[in-house]
Amino acid sequence: MSSSAPPVATPEAIARYEPVIGLEVHVQLATATKIFCGCPTSFGAPPNTQRVSRLPGAARSVARASREAVDLAIKERWRWTAASTRNRDSRARTTFIRTCPRGTRSRSNDEPLAEHGYVDIVVDGAARRIGITRVHMEDDAGKSIHDGFRDSDRYSYVDLNRSGTPLAEIVTEPDMRSSEEAYAFLTELKQVLQFVEVSTCDMEKGHLRCDANVSVRIKGAEKLGTKAEVKNLNSFRFSEAGAGL
């Protein structure tokens, strides 16, 4: 049996195709407490010590959203809408829906804070405009831990410290055509978020991470290819690699 490697596509064949990339960026809002309760959002606490005892990530009484979190999300919304003269889809009202198996994660994507904005980037001297589909609020669900324990080959563990942490999600249009464009978009986005003090964007602490939706199609084709989603990229290097599948 031959041990030779399978043939690799020629540069000419590869040149016929282009990647199509969209990002879902999750930004932890710079609040001291969670969105529906007074539990802290500080980083590095022992697992499952920063949650409400009876219902993880939810308030003991009727849920009431953190005004600080909403103010920061509105501040972020302003950046993506007021700067765009063609954008008139900033909302005065938003609602939350509950998702996730434990029934306590909330999202506002049905009535987002804003829609149809954009971010301008420059890659290799060429200007590109990346559309933003929507900006909405949500809260984190917690974290699954798949390694680091003696029985990690059989079990996964759950840390609910992040449960209920306020997030803003920025969903882009599938407008990026290279991993370099995805990298440039995230770099510009991070600078803006830090400048307006919406988030520290500390990627090592999970304050900024993204999911990359990547497909491939023949150049010039209108129909999108089959999408692959790469979840929870938490560094610019991983994001650039993940967007370049």
PDB file of C-alpha atoms in Angstrom:
ATOM      1  CA  MET A   1       0.000   0.000   0.000  1.00  0.00           C
ATOM      2  CA  SER A   2       1.348   3.369  -0.958  1.00  0.00           C
ATOM      3  CA  SER A   3       2.099   5.748   1.909  1.00  0.00           C
ATOM      4  CA  SER A   4       2.305   8.832  -0.284  1.00  0.00           C
ATOM      5  CA  ALA A   5       0.174  11.853   0.661  1.00  0.00           C
ATOM      6  CA  PRO A   6      -3.029  12.481  -1.309  1.00  0.00           C
ATOM      7  CA  PRO A   7      -2.706  14.991  -4.152  1.00  0.00           C
ATOM      8  CA  VAL A   8      -3.074  18.656  -3.196  1.00  0.00           C
ATOM      9  CA  ALA A   9      -5.163  21.035  -5.290  1.00  0.00           C
ATOM     10  CA  THR A  10      -3.087  23.109  -7.665  1.00  0.00           C
ATOM     11  CA  PRO A  11      -2.749  26.886  -7.171  1.00  0.00           C
ATOM     12  CA  GLU A  12      -4.787  27.358 -10.338  1.00  0.00           C
ATOM     13  CA  ALA A  13      -7.673  25.283  -8.916  1.00  0.00           C
ATOM     14  CA  ILE A  14      -7.541  27.070  -5.553  1.00  0.00           C
ATOM     15  CA  ALA A  15      -7.578  30.461  -7.282  1.00  0.00           C
ATOM     16  CA  ARG A  16     -11.026  29.671  -8.700  1.00  0.00           C
ATOM     17  CA  TYR A  17     -12.555  29.773  -5.221  1.00  0.00           C
ATOM     18  CA  GLU A  18     -13.054  32.386  -2.521  1.00  0.00           C
ATOM     19  CA  PRO A  19     -13.921  32.143   1.189  1.00  0.00           C
ATOM     20  CA  VAL A  20     -17.023  33.870   2.519  1.00  0.00           C
ATOM     21  CA  ILE A  21     -16.720  34.838   6.177  1.00  0.00           C
ATOM     22  CA  GLY A  22     -19.126  36.262   8.719  1.00  0.00           C
ATOM     23  CA  LEU A  23     -18.430  36.771  12.415  1.00  0.00           C
ATOM     24  CA  GLU A  24     -20.508  36.665  15.585  1.00  0.00           C
ATOM     25  CA  VAL A  25     -18.556  38.708  18.126  1.00  0.00           C
ATOM     26  CA  HIS A  26     -19.385  38.390  21.840  1.00  0.00           C
ATOM     27  CA  VAL A  27     -18.330  41.348  23.964  1.00  0.00           C
ATOM     28  CA  GLN A  28     -18.450  41.283  27.770  1.00  0.00           C
ATOM     29  CA  LEU A  29     -19.835  44.602  28.945  1.00  0.00           C
ATOM     30  CA  ALA A  30     -17.710  46.377  31.568  1.00  0.00           C
ATOM     31  CA  THR A  31     -20.035  45.957  34.545  1.00  0.00           C
ATOM     32  CA  ALA A  32     -19.185  44.924  38.102  1.00  0.00           C
ATOM     33  CA  THR A  33     -22.272  42.705  38.429  1.00  0.00           C
ATOM     34  CA  LYS A  34     -24.334  40.372  36.285  1.00  0.00           C
ATOM     35  CA  ILE A  35     -27.231  41.519  34.179  1.00  0.00           C
ATOM     36  CA  PHE A  36     -30.160  40.246  36.269  1.00  0.00           C
ATOM     37  CA  CYS A  37     -28.598  39.992  39.736  1.00  0.00           C
ATOM     38  CA  GLY A  38     -25.918  41.439  41.999  1.00  0.00           C
ATOM     39  CA  CYS A  39     -23.430  38.582  41.633  1.00  0.00           C
ATOM     40  CA  PRO A  40     -19.911  39.762  40.712  1.00  0.00           C
ATOM     41  CA  THR A  41     -18.318  39.317  37.282  1.00  0.00           C
ATOM     42  CA  SER A  42     -14.703  39.299  38.484  1.00  0.00           C
ATOM     43  CA  PHE A  43     -12.291  36.917  36.779  1.00  0.00           C
ATOM     44  CA  GLY A  44     -10.443  34.011  38.400  1.00  0.00           C
ATOM     45  CA  ALA A  45     -12.769  33.039  41.261  1.00  0.00           C
ATOM     46  CA  PRO A  46     -13.039  29.322  42.171  1.00  0.00           C
ATOM     47  CA  PRO A  47     -15.606  27.491  39.991  1.00  0.00           C
ATOM     48  CA  ASN A  48     -19.273  27.980  40.863  1.00  0.00           C
ATOM     49  CA  THR A  49     -18.690  30.599  43.583  1.00  0.00           C
ATOM     50  CA  GLN A  50     -20.152  33.601  41.725  1.00  0.00           C
ATOM     51  CA  ARG A  51     -23.693  32.469  41.107  1.00  0.00           C
ATOM     52  CA  VAL A  52     -27.074  32.758  42.795  1.00  0.00           C
ATOM     53  CA  SER A  53     -27.548  29.615  44.881  1.00  0.00           C
ATOM     54  CA  ARG A  54     -31.091  28.675  43.849  1.00  0.00           C
ATOM     55  CA  LEU A  55     -31.030  29.412  40.125  1.00  0.00           C
ATOM     56  CA  PRO A  56     -27.668  29.953  38.420  1.00  0.00           C
ATOM     57  CA  GLY A  57     -27.302  33.366  36.860  1.00  0.00           C
ATOM     58  CA  ALA A  58     -30.791  34.595  37.718  1.00  0.00           C
ATOM     59  CA  ALA A  59     -32.166  36.898  40.422  1.00  0.00           C
ATOM     60  CA  ARG A  60     -33.878  35.572  43.544  1.00  0.00           C
ATOM     61  CA  SER A  61     -36.883  37.767  42.876  1.00  0.00           C
ATOM     62  CA  VAL A  62     -38.405  39.216  39.719  1.00  0.00           C
ATOM     63  CA  ALA A  63     -35.602  39.740  37.198  1.00  0.00           C
ATOM     64  CA  ARG A  64     -34.594  43.365  36.673  1.00  0.00           C
ATOM     65  CA  ALA A  65     -31.967  44.233  34.096  1.00  0.00           C
ATOM     66  CA  SER A  66     -28.824  46.085  35.144  1.00  0.00           C
ATOM     67  CA  ARG A  67     -29.087  49.705  34.055  1.00  0.00           C
ATOM     68  CA  GLU A  68     -25.308  49.894  33.710  1.00  0.00           C
ATOM     69  CA  ALA A  69     -25.307  46.972  31.261  1.00  0.00           C
ATOM     70  CA  VAL A  70     -28.104  48.478  29.183  1.00  0.00           C
ATOM     71  CA  ASP A  71     -26.388  51.890  29.152  1.00  0.00           C
ATOM     72  CA  LEU A  72     -23.160  50.342  27.894  1.00  0.00           C
ATOM     73  CA  ALA A  73     -24.986  48.408  25.177  1.00  0.00           C
ATOM     74  CA  ILE A  74     -26.758  51.603  24.063  1.00  0.00           C
ATOM     75  CA  LYS A  75     -23.405  53.386  24.024  1.00  0.00           C
ATOM     76  CA  GLU A  76     -22.104  50.627  21.756  1.00  0.00           C
ATOM     77  CA  ARG A  77     -25.198  50.764  19.571  1.00  0.00           C
ATOM     78  CA  TRP A  78     -24.683  54.487  19.026  1.00  0.00           C
ATOM     79  CA  ARG A  79     -21.231  53.868  17.570  1.00  0.00           C
ATOM     80  CA  TRP A  80     -22.507  51.520  14.875  1.00  0.00           C
ATOM     81  CA  THR A  81     -25.627  53.496  13.968  1.00  0.00           C
ATOM     82  CA  ALA A  82     -25.048  57.226  14.374  1.00  0.00           C
ATOM     83  CA  ALA A  83     -21.849  57.025  12.333  1.00  0.00           C
ATOM     84  CA  SER A  84     -23.786  55.557   9.422  1.00  0.00           C
ATOM     85  CA  THR A  85     -25.966  57.959   7.481  1.00  0.00           C
ATOM     86  CA  ARG A  86     -27.778  55.091   5.783  1.00  0.00           C
ATOM     87  CA  ASN A  87     -28.691  53.424   9.067  1.00  0.00           C
ATOM     88  CA  ARG A  88     -32.097  54.316  10.461  1.00  0.00           C
ATOM     89  CA  ASP A  89     -32.767  51.070  12.313  1.00  0.00           C
ATOM     90  CA  SER A  90     -31.744  51.977  15.840  1.00  0.00           C
ATOM     91  CA  ARG A  91     -34.443  50.826  18.272  1.00  0.00           C
ATOM     92  CA  ALA A  92     -35.856  52.538  21.325  1.00  0.00           C
ATOM     93  CA  ARG A  93     -37.245  49.227  22.650  1.00  0.00           C
ATOM     94  CA  THR A  94     -35.778  45.762  22.980  1.00  0.00           C
ATOM     95  CA  THR A  95     -37.012  42.538  24.577  1.00  0.00           C
ATOM     96  CA  PHE A  96     -35.321  39.451  25.998  1.00  0.00           C
ATOM     97  CA  ILE A  97     -36.139  35.820  25.353  1.00  0.00           C
ATOM     98  CA  ARG A  98     -34.938  32.900  27.483  1.00  0.00           C
ATOM     99  CA  THR A  99     -32.847  30.190  25.872  1.00  0.00           C
ATOM    100  CA  CYS A 100     -30.462  27.357  26.873  1.00  0.00           C
ATOM    101  CA  PRO A 101     -31.343  24.096  28.661  1.00  0.00           C
ATOM    102  CA  ARG A 102     -31.308  25.600  32.143  1.00  0.00           C
ATOM    103  CA  GLY A 103     -33.875  28.166  30.993  1.00  0.00           C
ATOM    104  CA  THR A 104     -32.073  31.222  32.306  1.00  0.00           C
ATOM    105  CA  ARG A 105     -30.048  32.594  29.422  1.00  0.00           C
ATOM    106  CA  SER A 106     -31.639  35.638  27.837  1.00  0.00           C
ATOM    107  CA  ARG A 107     -31.167  37.130  24.391  1.00  0.00           C
ATOM    108  CA  SER A 108     -32.612  40.170  22.653  1.00  0.00           C
ATOM    109  CA  ASN A 109     -31.910  39.175  19.049  1.00  0.00           C
ATOM    110  CA  ASP A 110     -35.603  39.163  18.027  1.00  0.00           C
ATOM    111  CA  GLU A 111     -35.766  42.908  18.734  1.00  0.00           C
ATOM    112  CA  PRO A 112     -32.101  43.959  18.673  1.00  0.00           C
ATOM    113  CA  LEU A 113     -30.800  47.324  19.781  1.00  0.00           C
ATOM    114  CA  ALA A 114     -29.681  48.201  16.256  1.00  0.00           C
ATOM    115  CA  GLU A 115     -29.433  46.803  12.749  1.00  0.00           C
ATOM    116  CA  HIS A 116     -27.691  47.505   9.417  1.00  0.00           C
ATOM    117  CA  GLY A 117     -24.547  49.318  10.502  1.00  0.00           C
ATOM    118  CA  TYR A 118     -21.027  48.877   9.151  1.00  0.00           C
ATOM    119  CA  VAL A 119     -17.317  49.028   9.935  1.00  0.00           C
ATOM    120  CA  ASP A 120     -14.745  50.276   7.417  1.00  0.00           C
ATOM    121  CA  ILE A 121     -11.401  48.459   7.224  1.00  0.00           C
ATOM    122  CA  VAL A 122      -8.288  48.664   5.054  1.00  0.00           C
ATOM    123  CA  VAL A 123      -6.342  45.552   3.994  1.00  0.00           C
ATOM    124  CA  ASP A 124      -3.274  45.785   1.744  1.00  0.00           C
ATOM    125  CA  GLY A 125      -4.210  49.352   0.869  1.00  0.00           C
ATOM    126  CA  ALA A 126      -7.731  48.431  -0.268  1.00  0.00           C
ATOM    127  CA  ALA A 127     -10.752  49.812   1.608  1.00  0.00           C
ATOM    128  CA  ARG A 128     -13.568  47.401   2.487  1.00  0.00           C
ATOM    129  CA  ARG A 129     -16.896  47.982   4.207  1.00  0.00           C
ATOM    130  CA  ILE A 130     -18.100  45.161   6.481  1.00  0.00           C
ATOM    131  CA  GLY A 131     -21.842  45.236   7.166  1.00  0.00           C
ATOM    132  CA  ILE A 132     -23.217  44.676  10.651  1.00  0.00           C
ATOM    133  CA  THR A 133     -26.479  42.732  10.656  1.00  0.00           C
ATOM    134  CA  ARG A 134     -27.435  43.580  14.231  1.00  0.00           C
ATOM    135  CA  VAL A 135     -26.262  44.407  17.736  1.00  0.00           C
ATOM    136  CA  HIS A 136     -28.173  42.737  20.552  1.00  0.00           C
ATOM    137  CA  MET A 137     -27.772  42.029  24.270  1.00  0.00           C
ATOM    138  CA  GLU A 138     -27.546  38.631  25.900  1.00  0.00           C
ATOM    139  CA  ASP A 139     -26.106  36.991  28.996  1.00  0.00           C
ATOM    140  CA  ASP A 140     -23.498  34.273  29.188  1.00  0.00           C
ATOM    141  CA  ALA A 141     -24.543  30.677  29.850  1.00  0.00           C
ATOM    142  CA  GLY A 142     -21.466  29.472  31.726  1.00  0.00           C
ATOM    143  CA  LYS A 143     -18.494  27.371  30.705  1.00  0.00           C
ATOM    144  CA  SER A 144     -17.991  23.678  30.006  1.00  0.00           C
ATOM    145  CA  ILE A 145     -14.620  22.178  31.018  1.00  0.00           C
ATOM    146  CA  HIS A 146     -13.550  19.183  28.959  1.00  0.00           C
ATOM    147  CA  ASP A 147     -10.023  18.542  30.266  1.00  0.00           C
ATOM    148  CA  GLY A 148      -7.807  18.894  33.319  1.00  0.00           C
ATOM    149  CA  PHE A 149      -9.466  16.215  35.472  1.00  0.00           C
ATOM    150  CA  ARG A 150      -8.572  12.545  35.972  1.00  0.00           C
ATOM    151  CA  ASP A 151     -11.915  11.461  34.495  1.00  0.00           C
ATOM    152  CA  SER A 152     -12.052  14.039  31.685  1.00  0.00           C
ATOM    153  CA  ASP A 153     -12.063  11.179  29.187  1.00  0.00           C
ATOM    154  CA  ARG A 154     -15.539  10.273  30.489  1.00  0.00           C
ATOM    155  CA  TYR A 155     -17.052  13.470  31.909  1.00  0.00           C
ATOM    156  CA  SER A 156     -17.254  17.202  31.279  1.00  0.00           C
ATOM    157  CA  TYR A 157     -17.590  19.691  34.129  1.00  0.00           C
ATOM    158  CA  VAL A 158     -19.568  22.936  34.259  1.00  0.00           C
ATOM    159  CA  ASP A 159     -18.465  26.255  35.791  1.00  0.00           C
ATOM    160  CA  LEU A 160     -21.377  28.685  36.153  1.00  0.00           C
ATOM    161  CA  ASN A 161     -19.356  31.683  37.336  1.00  0.00           C
ATOM    162  CA  ARG A 162     -19.924  33.400  33.982  1.00  0.00           C
ATOM    163  CA  SER A 163     -23.612  32.550  33.963  1.00  0.00           C
ATOM    164  CA  GLY A 164     -25.584  35.791  33.698  1.00  0.00           C
ATOM    165  CA  THR A 165     -22.598  37.947  32.708  1.00  0.00           C
ATOM    166  CA  PRO A 166     -23.876  40.739  30.413  1.00  0.00           C
ATOM    167  CA  LEU A 167     -22.778  40.513  26.789  1.00  0.00           C
ATOM    168  CA  ALA A 168     -23.366  42.394  23.585  1.00  0.00           C
ATOM    169  CA  GLU A 169     -23.292  40.343  20.396  1.00  0.00           C
ATOM    170  CA  ILE A 170     -22.260  41.981  17.124  1.00  0.00           C
ATOM    171  CA  VAL A 171     -23.290  39.915  14.095  1.00  0.00           C
ATOM    172  CA  THR A 172     -21.731  40.781  10.745  1.00  0.00           C
ATOM    173  CA  GLU A 173     -22.859  40.199   7.202  1.00  0.00           C
ATOM    174  CA  PRO A 174     -20.855  37.533   5.293  1.00  0.00           C
ATOM    175  CA  ASP A 175     -18.781  40.311   3.724  1.00  0.00           C
ATOM    176  CA  MET A 176     -15.222  39.195   4.486  1.00  0.00           C
ATOM    177  CA  ARG A 177     -13.265  37.394   1.788  1.00  0.00           C
ATOM    178  CA  SER A 178     -10.058  36.489   3.597  1.00  0.00           C
ATOM    179  CA  SER A 179      -8.713  35.759   7.059  1.00  0.00           C
ATOM    180  CA  GLU A 180      -6.769  39.026   6.797  1.00  0.00           C
ATOM    181  CA  GLU A 181     -10.042  40.941   6.474  1.00  0.00           C
ATOM    182  CA  ALA A 182     -11.471  39.131   9.506  1.00  0.00           C
ATOM    183  CA  TYR A 183      -8.344  40.051  11.478  1.00  0.00           C
ATOM    184  CA  ALA A 184      -8.585  43.692  10.397  1.00  0.00           C
ATOM    185  CA  PHE A 185     -12.274  43.840  11.332  1.00  0.00           C
ATOM    186  CA  LEU A 186     -11.658  42.456  14.827  1.00  0.00           C
ATOM    187  CA  THR A 187      -8.730  44.828  15.342  1.00  0.00           C
ATOM    188  CA  GLU A 188     -10.833  47.864  14.406  1.00  0.00           C
ATOM    189  CA  LEU A 189     -13.751  46.628  16.488  1.00  0.00           C
ATOM    190  CA  LYS A 190     -11.601  46.099  19.577  1.00  0.00           C
ATOM    191  CA  GLN A 191     -10.082  49.576  19.327  1.00  0.00           C
ATOM    192  CA  VAL A 192     -13.501  51.216  19.123  1.00  0.00           C
ATOM    193  CA  LEU A 193     -14.957  49.206  22.025  1.00  0.00           C
ATOM    194  CA  GLN A 194     -11.995  50.069  24.232  1.00  0.00           C
ATOM    195  CA  PHE A 195     -12.070  53.737  23.225  1.00  0.00           C
ATOM    196  CA  VAL A 196     -15.727  54.197  24.197  1.00  0.00           C
ATOM    197  CA  GLU A 197     -15.122  52.075  27.360  1.00  0.00           C
ATOM    198  CA  VAL A 198     -17.841  49.542  26.602  1.00  0.00           C
ATOM    199  CA  SER A 199     -15.489  46.631  27.372  1.00  0.00           C
ATOM    200  CA  THR A 200     -11.902  45.955  28.363  1.00  0.00           C
ATOM    201  CA  CYS A 201     -11.808  43.435  25.480  1.00  0.00           C
ATOM    202  CA  ASP A 202      -9.337  41.265  27.422  1.00  0.00           C
ATOM    203  CA  MET A 203      -9.380  38.182  25.211  1.00  0.00           C
ATOM    204  CA  GLU A 204      -7.419  36.057  27.701  1.00  0.00           C
ATOM    205  CA  LYS A 205     -10.290  36.529  30.181  1.00  0.00           C
ATOM    206  CA  GLY A 206     -13.006  35.868  27.597  1.00  0.00           C
ATOM    207  CA  HIS A 207     -14.141  39.504  27.402  1.00  0.00           C
ATOM    208  CA  LEU A 208     -13.967  39.397  23.591  1.00  0.00           C
ATOM    209  CA  ARG A 209     -14.414  36.223  21.575  1.00  0.00           C
ATOM    210  CA  CYS A 210     -16.078  35.294  18.336  1.00  0.00           C
ATOM    211  CA  ASP A 211     -17.600  32.534  16.248  1.00  0.00           C
ATOM    212  CA  ALA A 212     -16.483  32.415  12.617  1.00  0.00           C
ATOM    213  CA  ASN A 213     -18.949  31.257   9.955  1.00  0.00           C
ATOM    214  CA  VAL A 214     -16.954  30.185   6.913  1.00  0.00           C
ATOM    215  CA  SER A 215     -17.986  28.828   3.528  1.00  0.00           C
ATOM    216  CA  VAL A 216     -16.302  28.487   0.123  1.00  0.00           C
ATOM    217  CA  ARG A 217     -17.681  29.193  -3.339  1.00  0.00           C
ATOM    218  CA  ILE A 218     -16.490  29.727  -6.910  1.00  0.00           C
ATOM    219  CA  LYS A 219     -15.485  33.360  -7.416  1.00  0.00           C
ATOM    220  CA  GLY A 220     -18.351  35.358  -8.882  1.00  0.00           C
ATOM    221  CA  ALA A 221     -21.047  32.917  -7.750  1.00  0.00           C
ATOM    222  CA  GLU A 222     -24.020  34.389  -5.921  1.00  0.00           C
ATOM    223  CA  LYS A 223     -25.063  31.315  -3.952  1.00  0.00           C
ATOM    224  CA  LEU A 224     -23.258  30.726  -0.681  1.00  0.00           C
ATOM    225  CA  GLY A 225     -21.537  27.423  -0.005  1.00  0.00           C
ATOM    226  CA  THR A 226     -22.052  25.067   2.944  1.00  0.00           C
ATOM    227  CA  LYS A 227     -21.244  26.930   6.141  1.00  0.00           C
ATOM    228  CA  ALA A 228     -18.880  25.663   8.836  1.00  0.00           C
ATOM    229  CA  GLU A 229     -18.936  27.387  12.241  1.00  0.00           C
ATOM    230  CA  VAL A 230     -15.807  27.662  14.369  1.00  0.00           C
ATOM    231  CA  LYS A 231     -16.844  28.449  17.950  1.00  0.00           C
ATOM    232  CA  ASN A 232     -15.342  30.570  20.726  1.00  0.00           C
ATOM    233  CA  LEU A 233     -12.163  31.913  19.151  1.00  0.00           C
ATOM    234  CA  ASN A 234     -10.511  33.975  21.883  1.00  0.00           C
ATOM    235  CA  SER A 235      -7.399  35.411  20.254  1.00  0.00           C
ATOM    236  CA  PHE A 236      -6.666  37.337  17.064  1.00  0.00           C
ATOM    237  CA  ARG A 237      -4.288  34.572  15.963  1.00  0.00           C
ATOM    238  CA  PHE A 238      -6.920  31.850  16.441  1.00  0.00           C
ATOM    239  CA  SER A 239      -9.572  34.040  14.798  1.00  0.00           C
ATOM    240  CA  GLU A 240      -7.375  34.606  11.750  1.00  0.00           C
ATOM    241  CA  ALA A 241      -6.624  30.878  11.531  1.00  0.00           C
ATOM    242  CA  GLY A 242     -10.263  29.884  12.116  1.00  0.00           C
ATOM    243  CA  ALA A 243     -11.517  32.275   9.447  1.00  0.00           C
ATOM    244  CA  GLY A 244      -9.026  30.837   6.988  1.00  0.00           C
ATOM    245  CA  LEU A 245     -10.261  27.241   7.051  1.00  0.00           C
TER     246      LEU A 245
END
